[in-house]
Amino acid sequence: MGTIVFLGPPGSGKGTQAKLLADRYGFVHLSTGDMLRRAIKDQTPVGVKAKGFVERGDLVPDGIIIELISSCLSSIARQSKVILDGFPRTVAQAEALDGSSTTEVSKAVNFTVPEDILIERLTGRRVCSKCGDSFHLVFIPPKSPGVCDRCHGNLVQRNDDSERVVRNRLEVFRSQNQGLLDYYSNHRKFVGVDANQSVDSIQSELLKILL
Ligand code: AMP
């Protein structure tokens, strides 16, 4: 199956853009962060192992995450166009993806945003507790405060969007990012996107790249 990977720091809008592409153009959006949050909520064996790492903003060990994404990819129809959001985050994960027989990476899209803006975006982010849609107190306010535009669920702050955990997540991102960029810029169809723009402008750039 043709697979697109979205690279870039937390808060760069990968999830927002992937959701729009899934809703409007039929891409299958797979977010390892969403899978882990669901597993933690449901207290599955993976969720129990992952909980501490996610709460601290550390990476879940490669073995756990590779197994999670592999079993998910193997259940998806071969002709699907898949967007991986938040995977891979390490070179070992990228190598595992390339070693998979079910999927081939056709594009690696790198989202870039200055770090001070990321902190503002992440700490002001609110997500729907029902459908997972993402809003921002200032930049993407919901029509009614605290209520999801799409499904009317409650908007909440993710536990790992507190400033202390956000700073650790960005540190973890910095420690892995260069290796990943080297990996994809050398081997793959690599393309950069300036993600310090409006949701609509980024979406139109992506459409030019992906459709
Ligand atoms: P995200 O929703 O993508 O920001 O992910 C939330 C958290 O889930 C991260 O801070 C990590 O703890 C964990 N996580 C998500 N994807 C991965 C991955 N590919 N490798 C390791 N940990 C991950």
XYZ file of C-alpha atoms and ligand atoms in Angstrom:
234
model
C 0.000 0.000 0.000
C 1.131 3.576 -0.651
C 2.056 5.203 2.620
C 2.757 8.829 3.437
C 4.630 9.679 6.609
C 4.118 12.997 8.367
C 7.259 14.127 10.179
C 7.584 17.125 12.462
C 7.356 18.225 16.064
C 4.348 17.830 18.332
C 2.017 20.765 17.701
C 3.001 21.234 14.059
C -0.493 20.298 12.884
C 0.167 16.807 11.515
C -2.967 15.378 13.122
C -5.226 18.283 12.108
C -4.084 18.021 8.494
C -4.269 14.217 8.380
C -7.831 14.308 9.746
C -8.902 16.785 7.056
C -7.314 14.656 4.324
C -9.092 11.589 5.710
C -12.478 13.352 5.877
C -12.260 15.011 2.462
C -10.134 12.734 0.295
C -10.435 9.226 1.719
C -6.956 8.839 3.178
C -6.687 6.385 6.080
C -5.310 8.348 9.033
C -3.269 6.348 11.531
C -2.005 8.169 14.606
C 0.106 6.162 17.038
C -0.625 8.807 19.708
C -4.397 8.242 19.286
C -3.904 4.453 19.377
C -1.898 4.716 22.578
C -4.402 7.053 24.261
C -7.193 4.599 23.418
C -5.142 1.658 24.722
C -4.401 3.542 27.956
C -8.071 4.420 28.431
C -9.125 0.803 27.799
C -6.294 -0.493 30.029
C -5.137 -3.003 27.409
C -1.734 -4.707 27.970
C -0.128 -2.187 25.556
C -1.881 0.670 27.341
C -0.638 -0.450 30.744
C 2.969 -0.654 29.445
C 2.764 2.681 27.585
C 1.009 4.827 30.212
C 4.037 6.142 32.127
C 5.978 7.014 28.975
C 3.074 8.928 27.433
C 2.329 10.820 30.657
C 5.961 11.953 30.953
C 6.180 12.858 27.275
C 8.845 10.190 26.655
C 8.835 7.851 23.681
C 7.191 4.473 24.139
C 9.859 1.789 23.452
C 10.302 0.914 19.769
C 9.321 -2.763 20.222
C 5.882 -1.894 21.598
C 5.103 0.765 19.038
C 6.365 -1.238 16.034
C 4.150 -4.159 17.008
C 1.166 -1.846 17.463
C 1.518 -0.211 14.047
C 2.403 -3.457 12.230
C -0.730 -5.237 13.383
C -2.777 -2.205 12.405
C -1.205 -1.923 8.920
C -1.716 -5.620 8.239
C -5.479 -5.185 8.712
C -5.798 -2.346 6.173
C -6.766 -2.946 2.541
C -3.772 -2.948 0.176
C -5.178 -0.271 -2.116
C -5.618 2.235 0.740
C -3.720 5.517 0.852
C -2.417 5.670 4.406
C -1.111 8.674 6.327
C 1.090 7.828 9.288
C 0.920 10.644 11.844
C 3.462 10.398 14.665
C 5.190 7.296 13.311
C 8.080 6.790 12.734
C 9.705 8.837 15.493
C 13.064 7.021 15.556
C 15.373 5.625 12.876
C 14.681 2.105 14.192
C 10.960 2.677 13.567
C 11.676 4.011 10.065
C 13.758 0.919 9.311
C 11.011 -1.367 10.601
C 8.502 0.390 8.347
C 10.759 -0.081 5.324
C 11.194 -3.734 6.252
C 7.426 -4.302 6.252
C 6.106 -6.289 3.309
C 2.647 -4.670 3.353
C 3.566 -1.034 2.893
C 5.820 1.239 0.871
C 6.598 4.832 1.813
C 5.856 7.062 -1.179
C 6.302 10.486 0.487
C 7.804 11.851 3.674
C 6.352 15.272 4.484
C 8.274 17.316 7.036
C 6.240 19.962 8.932
C 8.321 22.840 10.333
C 7.237 25.448 12.911
C 9.380 27.685 15.185
C 9.624 26.294 18.712
C 8.079 29.253 20.620
C 4.987 28.892 18.466
C 4.794 25.165 19.170
C 4.658 25.790 22.924
C 1.818 28.293 22.450
C -0.040 25.904 20.138
C 0.296 22.873 22.411
C -0.528 24.488 25.749
C -3.618 26.196 24.232
C -4.809 23.070 22.430
C -8.113 21.504 23.469
C -9.306 18.167 22.097
C -12.745 16.626 21.912
C -13.138 13.841 24.470
C -15.542 12.072 22.086
C -14.237 12.359 18.492
C -10.674 13.591 19.114
C -10.984 16.730 16.966
C -8.483 19.393 17.860
C -9.119 23.088 18.634
C -7.136 25.975 20.102
C -8.280 28.523 22.669
C -7.039 31.395 20.483
C -6.083 30.118 17.011
C -8.895 27.633 16.270
C -11.649 28.474 18.779
C -14.766 26.279 18.760
C -18.088 27.977 17.935
C -19.227 27.509 21.575
C -16.550 27.529 24.277
C -15.701 24.030 25.526
C -17.911 22.252 22.967
C -16.781 20.342 19.855
C -18.085 21.840 16.571
C -18.281 18.421 14.964
C -19.958 16.163 17.578
C -20.784 18.461 20.561
C -18.470 16.451 22.845
C -16.597 18.151 25.719
C -13.290 19.804 24.900
C -10.487 18.929 27.303
C -6.763 19.530 27.632
C -4.593 16.473 26.990
C -2.618 15.519 30.124
C 0.617 15.769 28.167
C -0.150 19.295 26.890
C 0.882 20.887 30.212
C 3.872 23.186 29.752
C 6.245 20.924 31.740
C 5.446 17.833 29.648
C 5.376 19.847 26.395
C 8.960 20.983 27.038
C 10.049 17.367 27.507
C 8.214 16.256 24.351
C 10.011 18.936 22.337
C 13.352 17.900 23.855
C 12.658 14.257 22.954
C 11.700 15.357 19.429
C 14.960 17.313 19.025
C 17.003 14.327 20.153
C 15.568 12.063 17.413
C 14.757 14.464 14.609
C 18.101 14.873 12.828
C 18.541 11.126 12.462
C 15.083 10.778 10.956
C 15.595 13.707 8.580
C 18.898 12.214 7.419
C 17.181 8.871 6.893
C 14.347 10.215 4.761
C 16.164 12.984 2.912
C 18.726 10.451 1.717
C 16.426 7.627 0.784
C 12.954 8.860 0.112
C 10.717 11.346 -1.620
C 11.190 13.981 1.029
C 9.305 17.281 0.992
C 9.204 20.137 3.494
C 6.114 22.162 4.410
C 6.099 25.495 6.231
C 3.520 24.639 8.893
C 3.540 28.113 10.455
C 0.527 29.108 8.353
C -3.247 28.809 8.598
C -4.848 25.345 8.534
C -6.291 26.100 5.066
C -2.994 27.274 3.559
C -1.160 24.193 4.788
C -3.956 21.975 3.484
C -3.663 23.460 -0.007
C 0.118 22.959 -0.002
C -0.414 19.343 1.002
C -2.976 18.786 -1.728
C -0.448 19.953 -4.322
C 2.039 17.444 -2.948
C -0.251 14.483 -2.396
C -2.950 14.491 -5.056
P 1.231 12.335 19.764
O -0.250 12.275 19.930
O 1.697 11.917 18.405
O 1.806 13.652 20.204
O 1.825 11.221 20.761
C 1.589 11.282 22.154
C 2.596 10.403 22.895
O 2.461 9.032 22.486
C 4.060 10.735 22.652
O 4.507 11.798 23.476
C 4.725 9.408 23.003
O 4.764 9.215 24.404
C 3.739 8.394 22.443
N 4.026 8.047 21.030
C 3.237 8.318 19.936
N 3.800 7.855 18.815
C 4.970 7.281 19.178
C 6.024 6.630 18.470
N 5.985 6.508 17.131
N 7.081 6.164 19.182
C 7.124 6.271 20.515
N 6.179 6.886 21.249
C 5.108 7.385 20.600
